[in-house]
Amino acid sequence: MATSTLGEYLRARGVSRRQFLRFCATSASLMALPPSMVPRIAAALEVARRPSVIWLPFQECTGCTESITRAHGATIESLIFEAISLDYQHTLQAAAGEAAEHAREKAMKDNWGKYLLIVDGSIPTANPGYGTIAGVSNLEMLKEAASGCAAVVAVGSCAAFGGIPQANPNPTGAVSVSDVVKDKPIINISGCPPIPVVITGTLVQYLTFGKIPELDALGRPKAFYGQNIHDRCYRRPFYERGQFAESFDDEGAKKGWCLFKLGCKGPVTYNACATTKWNNGTSFPIEAGHGCIGCSEPKFWDKGGFYQPLSAGDWGSGRTIAAAAGAGVVLGAAAAALGRKRQKDVEAKQS
Amino acid sequence: MTLLDFARGPGLQWSVAIFVFGLLWRLVGIFFLRTKPDLSEPRNPAKWKGLRLIALRSWPRKEFLEGTAFGEVMGYTFHLGFLVALFFYVPHLLFFESVFEGLLGTDFEGIFGFRWPVLPTAAITFLSAVSVAALVAVLIHRITNPVKRLISNFDDYFSWLLTVAPLATGLLAYAHAGGIRYETLLGTHILSAEVLLVWFPFSKLIHAFTIFAARGATGMIFERKGASL
């Protein structure tokens, strides 16, 4: 494990005390912690040792890595991210092939039981040959790396829930990290891709408190996934007033009205997009004029159309309903015929 | 499959199928029954005028007002609140639009030439809350009134429960009550409406489809006999 502390590292990079404290205050705010916790976060980060991190990219598009590395400018978040000892990340590292694998094996051996394992991408299980690194299948590599880690951080919806590779018909038999790793704590940071500050914020939380943050039912940090997009959306007042864009270029859309009718999945999507936003707080998809597609939720790709309103039903082929209607008419006609016969019988007896 | 996925998919398909099956069974069975021939001389040949009874029976009669006022006021309150919440709340409208598009390949505007109007969420919330209050009031009245209690059976109480459930769960979903996840509340709300659909045709709730036809038929018989409406 690297010996320098985060405090030393950040000072060497020219980060002032003021900037550092501002970052700590922002992190506390993101994690819904009281301002009184800021000094504690600062003290913990100041002396935190750079933890060894092994990052395994499997069936992924590199979007998650792009998200964290393309943070706009040299933000303190990116510095924090750089400040961890990233001992293996074959997309980013210069070494390749056996040299890279040796680095991973050495980092695992030197930090056995302590290193943090970050995974992005789902794991193919239909055939070991669908995903290999240096001749080792993704499944085997994950099992081996997970056996010696302190915790796993599944970055992105593919690693957290299976994501797009798992979408119907799931040709590669893609599974999530939690489908494979059963005996280690797992933090899911879902999103396609996840918000950079949520990734770094989760790491800050782990470094500050030395333990896994409080997670929701889907294994995501509650501090970032505790509220849905709809509740924090700046377009919510238009929803309340019943003002909706009917198309992406109508008058309502130009006035920034609610995108619910255009398929926005904000009400059932839990993420921090509406509060932290993207690109250094510039905006988020709804602000850019498109509804939320629910990318931080499981199976978001298979939950009906992105442009189908949330409250529209999934009617299937409609054959069941058509058959039921036919059966109802036949049974009703039979009941009526029986009733008419009885009426006639009664009248015949009376006459 | 999550609760919401089930509610929006298989739950919806099966509940609507049972609703359609039961509704057609009951309606076809009733409307194709044979009318007993009336061989007497009609007192009034324009028996269609008896259709007035549909409107007349929908309004309280002065002489009975003292005894019926509570039921009339509360009944109208919860029926109107329920129907307005059902048909003029945007998410519900979008659900019905999906029905239109599924059955006819076009939306409401494509058929009628104008958009289905909607009300602000605050108005819907208020009307739903008033409906729930009115439903609670009629239940208390039913339990405390000895005559009503005597003529009530399981159908009345269960239908009440299934009628109030979608309103209550809808309000809870809107309020994100109890810190429960929204999709769980929404799934529960949709499921409560689906249980109502399944129960609807086989219970007294079928009156929604038969009451006006029954009043009209009765009015026509009365008119033919020359009875005062």
PDB file of N, CA, C and O in Angstrom, chain B residues 2 12 16 34 38 41-42 71 92 107 149 155 209 219:
ATOM      1  N   THR B   2     -40.513  -6.699 -10.275  1.00  0.00           N
ATOM      2  CA  THR B   2     -40.895  -5.904  -9.100  1.00  0.00           C
ATOM      3  C   THR B   2     -42.427  -5.825  -8.987  1.00  0.00           C
ATOM      4  O   THR B   2     -43.151  -6.183  -9.923  1.00  0.00           O
ATOM      5  N   LEU B  12     -52.236  -6.120 -14.583  1.00  0.00           N
ATOM      6  CA  LEU B  12     -53.175  -5.294 -15.359  1.00  0.00           C
ATOM      7  C   LEU B  12     -53.908  -6.149 -16.403  1.00  0.00           C
ATOM      8  O   LEU B  12     -55.139  -6.091 -16.527  1.00  0.00           O
ATOM      9  N   VAL B  16     -57.952  -6.796 -16.068  1.00  0.00           N
ATOM     10  CA  VAL B  16     -58.831  -6.254 -17.114  1.00  0.00           C
ATOM     11  C   VAL B  16     -59.559  -7.389 -17.831  1.00  0.00           C
ATOM     12  O   VAL B  16     -60.752  -7.277 -18.151  1.00  0.00           O
ATOM     13  N   ARG B  34     -85.759 -12.151 -21.754  1.00  0.00           N
ATOM     14  CA  ARG B  34     -87.023 -11.901 -22.452  1.00  0.00           C
ATOM     15  C   ARG B  34     -87.912 -11.000 -21.600  1.00  0.00           C
ATOM     16  O   ARG B  34     -88.035 -11.202 -20.395  1.00  0.00           O
ATOM     17  N   ASP B  38     -96.717  -7.477 -22.320  1.00  0.00           N
ATOM     18  CA  ASP B  38     -97.786  -6.786 -21.600  1.00  0.00           C
ATOM     19  C   ASP B  38     -98.962  -6.624 -22.566  1.00  0.00           C
ATOM     20  O   ASP B  38     -98.868  -5.872 -23.540  1.00  0.00           O
ATOM     21  N   GLU B  41    -104.019  -2.553 -22.520  1.00  0.00           N
ATOM     22  CA  GLU B  41    -104.062  -1.335 -23.352  1.00  0.00           C
ATOM     23  C   GLU B  41    -103.123  -0.298 -22.732  1.00  0.00           C
ATOM     24  O   GLU B  41    -103.250   0.017 -21.549  1.00  0.00           O
ATOM     25  N   PRO B  42    -102.150   0.266 -23.482  1.00  0.00           N
ATOM     26  CA  PRO B  42    -101.262   1.278 -22.872  1.00  0.00           C
ATOM     27  C   PRO B  42    -102.013   2.560 -22.523  1.00  0.00           C
ATOM     28  O   PRO B  42    -102.783   3.051 -23.348  1.00  0.00           O
ATOM     29  N   GLY B  71     -77.379  10.631   2.815  1.00  0.00           N
ATOM     30  CA  GLY B  71     -76.911   9.661   1.821  1.00  0.00           C
ATOM     31  C   GLY B  71     -76.705  10.300   0.457  1.00  0.00           C
ATOM     32  O   GLY B  71     -75.727  10.003  -0.235  1.00  0.00           O
ATOM     33  N   HIS B  92     -53.570   9.207 -14.805  1.00  0.00           N
ATOM     34  CA  HIS B  92     -54.708   8.369 -15.184  1.00  0.00           C
ATOM     35  C   HIS B  92     -55.072   8.597 -16.648  1.00  0.00           C
ATOM     36  O   HIS B  92     -55.372   7.655 -17.375  1.00  0.00           O
ATOM     37  N   ASP B 107     -54.981   8.301 -30.183  1.00  0.00           N
ATOM     38  CA  ASP B 107     -55.263   8.787 -28.836  1.00  0.00           C
ATOM     39  C   ASP B 107     -56.614   9.512 -28.813  1.00  0.00           C
ATOM     40  O   ASP B 107     -57.321   9.595 -29.814  1.00  0.00           O
ATOM     41  N   ARG B 149     -77.780  -1.274   8.703  1.00  0.00           N
ATOM     42  CA  ARG B 149     -76.919  -2.368   9.166  1.00  0.00           C
ATOM     43  C   ARG B 149     -77.583  -3.711   8.879  1.00  0.00           C
ATOM     44  O   ARG B 149     -76.931  -4.664   8.475  1.00  0.00           O
ATOM     45  N   ASP B 155     -70.964  -8.106   0.674  1.00  0.00           N
ATOM     46  CA  ASP B 155     -70.784  -7.382  -0.589  1.00  0.00           C
ATOM     47  C   ASP B 155     -70.642  -5.876  -0.332  1.00  0.00           C
ATOM     48  O   ASP B 155     -69.754  -5.213  -0.879  1.00  0.00           O
ATOM     49  N   PHE B 209     -72.940   0.169 -14.321  1.00  0.00           N
ATOM     50  CA  PHE B 209     -73.298  -0.110 -15.720  1.00  0.00           C
ATOM     51  C   PHE B 209     -74.779  -0.410 -15.902  1.00  0.00           C
ATOM     52  O   PHE B 209     -75.261  -0.445 -17.018  1.00  0.00           O
ATOM     53  N   GLY B 219     -88.893   3.391 -15.892  1.00  0.00           N
ATOM     54  CA  GLY B 219     -89.626   4.599 -16.274  1.00  0.00           C
ATOM     55  C   GLY B 219     -90.546   4.343 -17.447  1.00  0.00           C
ATOM     56  O   GLY B 219     -91.691   4.819 -17.486  1.00  0.00           O
TER      57      GLY B 219
END
